[in-house]
């Protein structure tokens, strides 16, 4: 089947436990969708220090062998994760180029890009690595960031709703994921009284109407998805992280109503990405 008709799920792997968690999650998601899975291992190009500066000779053969071994392990992890769900069409590519530009370029034709929270050399579970951070900011498709220690649950898919165009993309992605995971969808919207000169009751009514408009039409498209709405006065990131404690997935837009053209990642998206225990999808659109 043509990739333009059924675009692949793309996942980066570097042989680390975190990247293998991303591979397993991506494989299961691809199997649910009957979509191809493309695993990429990128060998970074050594830094050119300029003329007159001696650098150690790079043993490319050892790097290539390390990459081939890592891809074979990743493939086995993918097959194991997909087998309870269905068959999986897997391609595994060894690329001699830095991972960020390679994955960013391939994201232009992917359904979803999946990465781990950090790769080899990362020092803290709570801090995103440079690759996952860069791709969450600049990829051309939605980006799923998978924690290494996440264990799949039957919890809901949680989505942030604020009425922005990025939020609309997040709602679209969240409904689709909830349908494929057989999960409840929890739509979260928060509001604040700051710089508002109407009653709290009016603000609550406005917020509920915004959520209704944001979800309109999806009940007909995804009748199997049960939706629960949470509309409250609260801080957005705090509430999303709270609702996401027992979620199997959190979906947010790349930036919200305060964002502007060219913004790479909003404050709420960053806070959720750095604080969530569950996988997070940043619902990016093509740039």
PDB file of C-alpha atoms in Angstrom:
ATOM      1  CA  UNK A   1       0.000   0.000   0.000  1.00  0.00           C
ATOM      2  CA  UNK A   2       1.257   3.481  -0.853  1.00  0.00           C
ATOM      3  CA  UNK A   3       2.706   5.403   2.077  1.00  0.00           C
ATOM      4  CA  UNK A   4       0.723   8.452   0.961  1.00  0.00           C
ATOM      5  CA  UNK A   5      -2.479   6.465   1.477  1.00  0.00           C
ATOM      6  CA  UNK A   6      -1.333   4.774   4.674  1.00  0.00           C
ATOM      7  CA  UNK A   7       1.576   6.840   6.027  1.00  0.00           C
ATOM      8  CA  UNK A   8       3.970   5.118   8.427  1.00  0.00           C
ATOM      9  CA  UNK A   9       4.529   5.579  12.103  1.00  0.00           C
ATOM     10  CA  UNK A  10       8.133   6.697  12.458  1.00  0.00           C
ATOM     11  CA  UNK A  11      10.224   5.902  15.529  1.00  0.00           C
ATOM     12  CA  UNK A  12      13.785   6.789  16.403  1.00  0.00           C
ATOM     13  CA  UNK A  13      15.938   4.196  18.153  1.00  0.00           C
ATOM     14  CA  UNK A  14      19.464   4.469  19.534  1.00  0.00           C
ATOM     15  CA  UNK A  15      19.605   1.193  21.460  1.00  0.00           C
ATOM     16  CA  UNK A  16      18.802   2.768  24.831  1.00  0.00           C
ATOM     17  CA  UNK A  17      16.043   1.361  27.101  1.00  0.00           C
ATOM     18  CA  UNK A  18      14.079   4.571  26.585  1.00  0.00           C
ATOM     19  CA  UNK A  19      14.173   4.263  22.816  1.00  0.00           C
ATOM     20  CA  UNK A  20      13.068   0.636  23.036  1.00  0.00           C
ATOM     21  CA  UNK A  21      10.061   1.742  25.102  1.00  0.00           C
ATOM     22  CA  UNK A  22       9.270   4.152  22.259  1.00  0.00           C
ATOM     23  CA  UNK A  23       9.646   1.340  19.708  1.00  0.00           C
ATOM     24  CA  UNK A  24       7.242  -0.914  21.605  1.00  0.00           C
ATOM     25  CA  UNK A  25       4.647   1.842  21.957  1.00  0.00           C
ATOM     26  CA  UNK A  26       4.976   2.773  18.283  1.00  0.00           C
ATOM     27  CA  UNK A  27       4.685  -0.855  17.186  1.00  0.00           C
ATOM     28  CA  UNK A  28       1.495  -1.401  19.170  1.00  0.00           C
ATOM     29  CA  UNK A  29      -0.007   1.812  17.796  1.00  0.00           C
ATOM     30  CA  UNK A  30       0.951   0.869  14.238  1.00  0.00           C
ATOM     31  CA  UNK A  31      -0.569  -2.603  14.641  1.00  0.00           C
ATOM     32  CA  UNK A  32      -3.861  -1.120  15.869  1.00  0.00           C
ATOM     33  CA  UNK A  33      -3.976   1.092  12.786  1.00  0.00           C
ATOM     34  CA  UNK A  34      -2.573  -1.497  10.365  1.00  0.00           C
ATOM     35  CA  UNK A  35       0.002   1.138   9.469  1.00  0.00           C
ATOM     36  CA  UNK A  36       3.648   0.488   8.507  1.00  0.00           C
ATOM     37  CA  UNK A  37       6.344   1.031  11.138  1.00  0.00           C
ATOM     38  CA  UNK A  38       9.632   2.691  10.170  1.00  0.00           C
ATOM     39  CA  UNK A  39      12.458   2.350  12.729  1.00  0.00           C
ATOM     40  CA  UNK A  40      15.424   4.681  12.203  1.00  0.00           C
ATOM     41  CA  UNK A  41      18.873   4.474  13.771  1.00  0.00           C
ATOM     42  CA  UNK A  42      20.967   7.548  12.940  1.00  0.00           C
ATOM     43  CA  UNK A  43      24.753   7.619  13.257  1.00  0.00           C
ATOM     44  CA  UNK A  44      25.770  11.180  14.060  1.00  0.00           C
ATOM     45  CA  UNK A  45      28.494  12.722  11.923  1.00  0.00           C
ATOM     46  CA  UNK A  46      31.611  13.626  13.963  1.00  0.00           C
ATOM     47  CA  UNK A  47      32.263  17.324  14.592  1.00  0.00           C
ATOM     48  CA  UNK A  48      34.634  18.995  12.153  1.00  0.00           C
ATOM     49  CA  UNK A  49      37.069  20.985  14.285  1.00  0.00           C
ATOM     50  CA  UNK A  50      38.657  22.710  11.294  1.00  0.00           C
ATOM     51  CA  UNK A  51      42.109  22.537   9.704  1.00  0.00           C
ATOM     52  CA  UNK A  52      45.124  21.994  11.874  1.00  0.00           C
ATOM     53  CA  UNK A  53      43.274  20.305  14.717  1.00  0.00           C
ATOM     54  CA  UNK A  54      43.862  16.602  15.053  1.00  0.00           C
ATOM     55  CA  UNK A  55      40.916  14.361  15.879  1.00  0.00           C
ATOM     56  CA  UNK A  56      40.892  10.637  16.593  1.00  0.00           C
ATOM     57  CA  UNK A  57      40.213   8.373  13.636  1.00  0.00           C
ATOM     58  CA  UNK A  58      36.545   7.315  13.681  1.00  0.00           C
ATOM     59  CA  UNK A  59      35.882   3.599  13.333  1.00  0.00           C
ATOM     60  CA  UNK A  60      32.747   3.791  11.213  1.00  0.00           C
ATOM     61  CA  UNK A  61      32.520   0.005  10.895  1.00  0.00           C
ATOM     62  CA  UNK A  62      32.053  -0.353  14.647  1.00  0.00           C
ATOM     63  CA  UNK A  63      29.371   2.366  14.615  1.00  0.00           C
ATOM     64  CA  UNK A  64      27.567   0.633  11.760  1.00  0.00           C
ATOM     65  CA  UNK A  65      27.732  -2.731  13.510  1.00  0.00           C
ATOM     66  CA  UNK A  66      26.427  -1.158  16.704  1.00  0.00           C
ATOM     67  CA  UNK A  67      23.589   0.366  14.706  1.00  0.00           C
ATOM     68  CA  UNK A  68      22.713  -2.913  12.981  1.00  0.00           C
ATOM     69  CA  UNK A  69      22.648  -4.685  16.340  1.00  0.00           C
ATOM     70  CA  UNK A  70      20.436  -1.976  17.854  1.00  0.00           C
ATOM     71  CA  UNK A  71      18.027  -2.142  14.904  1.00  0.00           C
ATOM     72  CA  UNK A  72      17.732  -5.910  15.198  1.00  0.00           C
ATOM     73  CA  UNK A  73      16.921  -5.598  18.912  1.00  0.00           C
ATOM     74  CA  UNK A  74      14.419  -2.846  18.109  1.00  0.00           C
ATOM     75  CA  UNK A  75      12.782  -5.007  15.439  1.00  0.00           C
ATOM     76  CA  UNK A  76      12.389  -7.889  17.904  1.00  0.00           C
ATOM     77  CA  UNK A  77      10.844  -5.530  20.468  1.00  0.00           C
ATOM     78  CA  UNK A  78       8.448  -4.218  17.820  1.00  0.00           C
ATOM     79  CA  UNK A  79       7.332  -7.681  16.745  1.00  0.00           C
ATOM     80  CA  UNK A  80       6.767  -8.740  20.355  1.00  0.00           C
ATOM     81  CA  UNK A  81       4.721  -5.617  21.132  1.00  0.00           C
ATOM     82  CA  UNK A  82       2.588  -5.933  17.992  1.00  0.00           C
ATOM     83  CA  UNK A  83       1.987  -9.687  18.004  1.00  0.00           C
ATOM     84  CA  UNK A  84      -0.961  -9.678  20.478  1.00  0.00           C
ATOM     85  CA  UNK A  85      -2.666  -7.060  18.284  1.00  0.00           C
ATOM     86  CA  UNK A  86      -1.919  -8.007  14.698  1.00  0.00           C
ATOM     87  CA  UNK A  87       0.641  -8.246  11.929  1.00  0.00           C
ATOM     88  CA  UNK A  88       3.086  -5.428  11.398  1.00  0.00           C
ATOM     89  CA  UNK A  89       4.966  -4.233   8.312  1.00  0.00           C
ATOM     90  CA  UNK A  90       8.381  -3.096   9.616  1.00  0.00           C
ATOM     91  CA  UNK A  91      11.255  -1.335   7.891  1.00  0.00           C
ATOM     92  CA  UNK A  92      14.478  -0.614   9.786  1.00  0.00           C
ATOM     93  CA  UNK A  93      16.930   1.943   8.402  1.00  0.00           C
ATOM     94  CA  UNK A  94      20.524   2.696   9.387  1.00  0.00           C
ATOM     95  CA  UNK A  95      21.326   6.284   8.394  1.00  0.00           C
ATOM     96  CA  UNK A  96      24.723   8.008   8.613  1.00  0.00           C
ATOM     97  CA  UNK A  97      23.501  11.455   9.645  1.00  0.00           C
ATOM     98  CA  UNK A  98      22.496  13.280  12.849  1.00  0.00           C
ATOM     99  CA  UNK A  99      19.148  12.037  14.225  1.00  0.00           C
ATOM    100  CA  UNK A 100      17.326  15.378  14.535  1.00  0.00           C
ATOM    101  CA  UNK A 101      17.429  16.467  10.864  1.00  0.00           C
ATOM    102  CA  UNK A 102      16.855  12.896   9.655  1.00  0.00           C
ATOM    103  CA  UNK A 103      13.742  12.361  11.772  1.00  0.00           C
ATOM    104  CA  UNK A 104      12.487  15.890  11.164  1.00  0.00           C
ATOM    105  CA  UNK A 105      12.747  15.372   7.392  1.00  0.00           C
ATOM    106  CA  UNK A 106      11.046  11.981   7.498  1.00  0.00           C
ATOM    107  CA  UNK A 107       8.275  13.364   9.703  1.00  0.00           C
ATOM    108  CA  UNK A 108       6.990  15.249   6.641  1.00  0.00           C
ATOM    109  CA  UNK A 109       5.564  11.991   5.272  1.00  0.00           C
ATOM    110  CA  UNK A 110       4.786  10.235   8.579  1.00  0.00           C
ATOM    111  CA  UNK A 111       1.499   9.788  10.407  1.00  0.00           C
ATOM    112  CA  UNK A 112       3.207  10.080  13.791  1.00  0.00           C
ATOM    113  CA  UNK A 113       6.777  10.419  15.061  1.00  0.00           C
ATOM    114  CA  UNK A 114       7.589   8.526  18.266  1.00  0.00           C
ATOM    115  CA  UNK A 115      10.627   9.192  20.469  1.00  0.00           C
ATOM    116  CA  UNK A 116      11.729   8.349  23.992  1.00  0.00           C
ATOM    117  CA  UNK A 117      12.065  10.933  26.729  1.00  0.00           C
ATOM    118  CA  UNK A 118      15.834  10.761  26.421  1.00  0.00           C
ATOM    119  CA  UNK A 119      18.470   8.579  24.819  1.00  0.00           C
ATOM    120  CA  UNK A 120      21.975   7.412  25.555  1.00  0.00           C
ATOM    121  CA  UNK A 121      23.858   9.742  27.853  1.00  0.00           C
ATOM    122  CA  UNK A 122      20.817  11.292  29.535  1.00  0.00           C
ATOM    123  CA  UNK A 123      21.206  11.769  33.268  1.00  0.00           C
ATOM    124  CA  UNK A 124      17.716  12.366  34.637  1.00  0.00           C
ATOM    125  CA  UNK A 125      14.436  10.618  33.983  1.00  0.00           C
ATOM    126  CA  UNK A 126      12.545  13.852  34.488  1.00  0.00           C
ATOM    127  CA  UNK A 127      14.489  15.858  31.887  1.00  0.00           C
ATOM    128  CA  UNK A 128      13.817  15.484  28.172  1.00  0.00           C
ATOM    129  CA  UNK A 129      16.778  14.746  25.947  1.00  0.00           C
ATOM    130  CA  UNK A 130      17.930  17.074  23.180  1.00  0.00           C
ATOM    131  CA  UNK A 131      16.512  14.914  20.391  1.00  0.00           C
ATOM    132  CA  UNK A 132      13.009  14.560  21.865  1.00  0.00           C
ATOM    133  CA  UNK A 133      12.907  18.265  22.775  1.00  0.00           C
ATOM    134  CA  UNK A 134      13.982  19.418  19.310  1.00  0.00           C
ATOM    135  CA  UNK A 135      11.552  17.136  17.515  1.00  0.00           C
ATOM    136  CA  UNK A 136       8.640  18.071  19.774  1.00  0.00           C
ATOM    137  CA  UNK A 137       9.349  21.676  18.738  1.00  0.00           C
ATOM    138  CA  UNK A 138      10.051  21.263  15.033  1.00  0.00           C
ATOM    139  CA  UNK A 139       8.641  18.030  13.550  1.00  0.00           C
ATOM    140  CA  UNK A 140       6.137  18.241  10.707  1.00  0.00           C
ATOM    141  CA  UNK A 141       3.682  15.728  12.186  1.00  0.00           C
ATOM    142  CA  UNK A 142       2.337  14.881  15.662  1.00  0.00           C
ATOM    143  CA  UNK A 143       5.093  13.743  18.046  1.00  0.00           C
ATOM    144  CA  UNK A 144       4.611  11.105  20.753  1.00  0.00           C
ATOM    145  CA  UNK A 145       7.124  11.201  23.625  1.00  0.00           C
ATOM    146  CA  UNK A 146       7.236   7.947  25.619  1.00  0.00           C
ATOM    147  CA  UNK A 147       8.662   7.629  29.167  1.00  0.00           C
ATOM    148  CA  UNK A 148      10.958   4.632  29.656  1.00  0.00           C
ATOM    149  CA  UNK A 149       9.153   3.438  32.785  1.00  0.00           C
ATOM    150  CA  UNK A 150       5.595   3.815  31.482  1.00  0.00           C
ATOM    151  CA  UNK A 151       3.433   0.724  31.898  1.00  0.00           C
ATOM    152  CA  UNK A 152       0.360   0.514  29.698  1.00  0.00           C
ATOM    153  CA  UNK A 153      -2.928   1.078  31.502  1.00  0.00           C
ATOM    154  CA  UNK A 154      -6.573   0.988  30.503  1.00  0.00           C
ATOM    155  CA  UNK A 155      -6.917   4.610  31.538  1.00  0.00           C
ATOM    156  CA  UNK A 156      -8.371   7.378  29.399  1.00  0.00           C
ATOM    157  CA  UNK A 157      -6.909   9.577  26.704  1.00  0.00           C
ATOM    158  CA  UNK A 158      -6.725  13.124  28.111  1.00  0.00           C
ATOM    159  CA  UNK A 159      -6.791  16.138  25.784  1.00  0.00           C
ATOM    160  CA  UNK A 160      -6.364  19.839  26.463  1.00  0.00           C
ATOM    161  CA  UNK A 161      -9.039  22.044  24.854  1.00  0.00           C
ATOM    162  CA  UNK A 162      -8.751  25.844  24.567  1.00  0.00           C
ATOM    163  CA  UNK A 163     -10.464  26.739  21.291  1.00  0.00           C
ATOM    164  CA  UNK A 164      -7.253  27.521  19.377  1.00  0.00           C
ATOM    165  CA  UNK A 165      -6.356  26.004  16.006  1.00  0.00           C
ATOM    166  CA  UNK A 166      -3.614  23.935  17.678  1.00  0.00           C
ATOM    167  CA  UNK A 167      -6.140  22.696  20.221  1.00  0.00           C
ATOM    168  CA  UNK A 168      -8.461  21.696  17.363  1.00  0.00           C
ATOM    169  CA  UNK A 169      -5.654  19.534  15.971  1.00  0.00           C
ATOM    170  CA  UNK A 170      -5.121  18.031  19.423  1.00  0.00           C
ATOM    171  CA  UNK A 171      -8.822  17.165  19.696  1.00  0.00           C
ATOM    172  CA  UNK A 172      -8.715  15.484  16.281  1.00  0.00           C
ATOM    173  CA  UNK A 173      -5.659  13.415  17.235  1.00  0.00           C
ATOM    174  CA  UNK A 174      -7.085  12.545  20.667  1.00  0.00           C
ATOM    175  CA  UNK A 175     -10.382  11.233  19.296  1.00  0.00           C
ATOM    176  CA  UNK A 176      -8.522   9.101  16.777  1.00  0.00           C
ATOM    177  CA  UNK A 177      -6.197   7.684  19.454  1.00  0.00           C
ATOM    178  CA  UNK A 178      -9.096   7.034  21.852  1.00  0.00           C
ATOM    179  CA  UNK A 179     -10.964   5.147  19.131  1.00  0.00           C
ATOM    180  CA  UNK A 180      -7.980   2.954  18.281  1.00  0.00           C
ATOM    181  CA  UNK A 181      -7.147   2.331  21.955  1.00  0.00           C
ATOM    182  CA  UNK A 182     -10.773   1.649  22.927  1.00  0.00           C
ATOM    183  CA  UNK A 183     -10.408   4.321  25.602  1.00  0.00           C
ATOM    184  CA  UNK A 184     -12.542   7.000  27.206  1.00  0.00           C
ATOM    185  CA  UNK A 185     -11.688  10.555  26.141  1.00  0.00           C
ATOM    186  CA  UNK A 186     -11.360  13.199  28.861  1.00  0.00           C
ATOM    187  CA  UNK A 187     -11.569  16.737  27.443  1.00  0.00           C
ATOM    188  CA  UNK A 188     -10.039  19.278  29.848  1.00  0.00           C
ATOM    189  CA  UNK A 189     -10.586  23.035  29.710  1.00  0.00           C
ATOM    190  CA  UNK A 190      -9.586  25.490  32.427  1.00  0.00           C
ATOM    191  CA  UNK A 191     -10.347  29.163  32.860  1.00  0.00           C
ATOM    192  CA  UNK A 192      -9.172  32.023  35.066  1.00  0.00           C
ATOM    193  CA  UNK A 193     -10.761  35.192  36.432  1.00  0.00           C
ATOM    194  CA  UNK A 194      -7.647  37.309  35.814  1.00  0.00           C
ATOM    195  CA  UNK A 195      -8.458  40.446  33.811  1.00  0.00           C
ATOM    196  CA  UNK A 196     -12.047  39.344  33.412  1.00  0.00           C
ATOM    197  CA  UNK A 197     -14.921  41.540  34.552  1.00  0.00           C
ATOM    198  CA  UNK A 198     -17.834  39.143  34.433  1.00  0.00           C
ATOM    199  CA  UNK A 199     -19.123  36.734  37.032  1.00  0.00           C
ATOM    200  CA  UNK A 200     -17.621  33.309  37.579  1.00  0.00           C
ATOM    201  CA  UNK A 201     -20.940  31.788  36.509  1.00  0.00           C
ATOM    202  CA  UNK A 202     -20.696  33.587  33.181  1.00  0.00           C
ATOM    203  CA  UNK A 203     -17.079  32.513  32.738  1.00  0.00           C
ATOM    204  CA  UNK A 204     -18.052  28.906  33.444  1.00  0.00           C
ATOM    205  CA  UNK A 205     -20.880  29.101  30.899  1.00  0.00           C
ATOM    206  CA  UNK A 206     -18.538  30.610  28.303  1.00  0.00           C
ATOM    207  CA  UNK A 207     -16.010  27.857  28.925  1.00  0.00           C
ATOM    208  CA  UNK A 208     -18.586  25.085  28.615  1.00  0.00           C
ATOM    209  CA  UNK A 209     -19.812  26.572  25.327  1.00  0.00           C
ATOM    210  CA  UNK A 210     -16.237  26.727  24.005  1.00  0.00           C
ATOM    211  CA  UNK A 211     -15.725  23.047  24.803  1.00  0.00           C
ATOM    212  CA  UNK A 212     -19.040  22.124  23.153  1.00  0.00           C
ATOM    213  CA  UNK A 213     -18.001  23.958  19.994  1.00  0.00           C
ATOM    214  CA  UNK A 214     -14.538  22.346  20.051  1.00  0.00           C
ATOM    215  CA  UNK A 215     -15.985  18.829  20.288  1.00  0.00           C
ATOM    216  CA  UNK A 216     -18.850  19.367  17.827  1.00  0.00           C
ATOM    217  CA  UNK A 217     -19.102  16.703  15.151  1.00  0.00           C
ATOM    218  CA  UNK A 218     -16.764  14.200  16.750  1.00  0.00           C
ATOM    219  CA  UNK A 219     -19.579  12.295  18.455  1.00  0.00           C
ATOM    220  CA  UNK A 220     -20.948  11.381  15.029  1.00  0.00           C
ATOM    221  CA  UNK A 221     -17.527  10.524  13.614  1.00  0.00           C
ATOM    222  CA  UNK A 222     -16.476   8.462  16.649  1.00  0.00           C
ATOM    223  CA  UNK A 223     -19.715   7.167  18.207  1.00  0.00           C
ATOM    224  CA  UNK A 224     -17.797   4.445  20.067  1.00  0.00           C
ATOM    225  CA  UNK A 225     -15.743   6.962  22.074  1.00  0.00           C
ATOM    226  CA  UNK A 226     -17.185   7.907  25.459  1.00  0.00           C
ATOM    227  CA  UNK A 227     -16.392  11.539  26.279  1.00  0.00           C
ATOM    228  CA  UNK A 228     -16.095  13.122  29.717  1.00  0.00           C
ATOM    229  CA  UNK A 229     -15.737  16.891  29.984  1.00  0.00           C
ATOM    230  CA  UNK A 230     -13.865  18.699  32.741  1.00  0.00           C
ATOM    231  CA  UNK A 231     -14.424  22.475  32.703  1.00  0.00           C
ATOM    232  CA  UNK A 232     -13.020  24.194  35.793  1.00  0.00           C
ATOM    233  CA  UNK A 233     -11.250  27.258  37.157  1.00  0.00           C
ATOM    234  CA  UNK A 234      -7.654  26.100  37.454  1.00  0.00           C
ATOM    235  CA  UNK A 235      -4.160  26.276  35.950  1.00  0.00           C
ATOM    236  CA  UNK A 236      -4.131  24.374  32.675  1.00  0.00           C
ATOM    237  CA  UNK A 237      -0.883  22.403  32.991  1.00  0.00           C
ATOM    238  CA  UNK A 238      -1.598  21.519  36.625  1.00  0.00           C
ATOM    239  CA  UNK A 239      -5.033  20.169  35.749  1.00  0.00           C
ATOM    240  CA  UNK A 240      -3.840  18.240  32.701  1.00  0.00           C
ATOM    241  CA  UNK A 241      -1.071  16.598  34.706  1.00  0.00           C
ATOM    242  CA  UNK A 242      -3.534  15.759  37.478  1.00  0.00           C
ATOM    243  CA  UNK A 243      -6.036  14.189  35.088  1.00  0.00           C
ATOM    244  CA  UNK A 244      -3.179  12.439  33.340  1.00  0.00           C
ATOM    245  CA  UNK A 245      -1.974  10.615  36.465  1.00  0.00           C
ATOM    246  CA  UNK A 246      -3.897   7.475  35.481  1.00  0.00           C
ATOM    247  CA  UNK A 247      -4.155   8.154  31.744  1.00  0.00           C
ATOM    248  CA  UNK A 248      -2.677   6.019  29.014  1.00  0.00           C
ATOM    249  CA  UNK A 249      -2.051   9.091  26.869  1.00  0.00           C
ATOM    250  CA  UNK A 250      -2.149  12.911  27.075  1.00  0.00           C
ATOM    251  CA  UNK A 251      -2.633  15.007  23.939  1.00  0.00           C
ATOM    252  CA  UNK A 252      -1.890  18.736  23.759  1.00  0.00           C
ATOM    253  CA  UNK A 253      -1.469  21.290  21.001  1.00  0.00           C
ATOM    254  CA  UNK A 254       1.964  22.677  20.193  1.00  0.00           C
ATOM    255  CA  UNK A 255       0.800  26.024  21.584  1.00  0.00           C
ATOM    256  CA  UNK A 256      -2.466  27.500  22.783  1.00  0.00           C
ATOM    257  CA  UNK A 257      -4.543  30.642  22.497  1.00  0.00           C
ATOM    258  CA  UNK A 258      -1.643  32.813  23.594  1.00  0.00           C
ATOM    259  CA  UNK A 259       0.582  31.432  20.840  1.00  0.00           C
ATOM    260  CA  UNK A 260       1.404  33.022  17.517  1.00  0.00           C
ATOM    261  CA  UNK A 261       2.581  31.977  14.095  1.00  0.00           C
ATOM    262  CA  UNK A 262       6.105  30.619  14.322  1.00  0.00           C
ATOM    263  CA  UNK A 263       5.945  29.704  18.023  1.00  0.00           C
ATOM    264  CA  UNK A 264       7.526  26.289  18.459  1.00  0.00           C
ATOM    265  CA  UNK A 265       6.086  25.054  21.755  1.00  0.00           C
ATOM    266  CA  UNK A 266       3.848  26.767  24.285  1.00  0.00           C
ATOM    267  CA  UNK A 267       4.358  26.921  28.051  1.00  0.00           C
ATOM    268  CA  UNK A 268       1.520  24.479  28.816  1.00  0.00           C
ATOM    269  CA  UNK A 269       2.793  21.944  26.273  1.00  0.00           C
ATOM    270  CA  UNK A 270       6.304  22.190  27.708  1.00  0.00           C
ATOM    271  CA  UNK A 271       5.085  21.779  31.289  1.00  0.00           C
ATOM    272  CA  UNK A 272       3.023  18.710  30.387  1.00  0.00           C
ATOM    273  CA  UNK A 273       5.833  17.230  28.310  1.00  0.00           C
ATOM    274  CA  UNK A 274       8.334  17.576  31.156  1.00  0.00           C
ATOM    275  CA  UNK A 275       5.976  16.573  33.981  1.00  0.00           C
ATOM    276  CA  UNK A 276       3.787  13.758  32.650  1.00  0.00           C
ATOM    277  CA  UNK A 277       4.207  10.144  33.665  1.00  0.00           C
ATOM    278  CA  UNK A 278       2.148   8.969  30.686  1.00  0.00           C
ATOM    279  CA  UNK A 279       3.042   9.222  26.981  1.00  0.00           C
ATOM    280  CA  UNK A 280       2.364  12.687  25.568  1.00  0.00           C
ATOM    281  CA  UNK A 281       1.455  13.557  22.004  1.00  0.00           C
ATOM    282  CA  UNK A 282       2.258  17.063  20.818  1.00  0.00           C
ATOM    283  CA  UNK A 283      -0.309  17.510  18.056  1.00  0.00           C
ATOM    284  CA  UNK A 284       1.873  19.282  15.531  1.00  0.00           C
ATOM    285  CA  UNK A 285       0.725  19.994  11.979  1.00  0.00           C
ATOM    286  CA  UNK A 286       2.843  20.232   8.857  1.00  0.00           C
ATOM    287  CA  UNK A 287       4.896  23.434   8.899  1.00  0.00           C
TER     288      UNK A 287
END
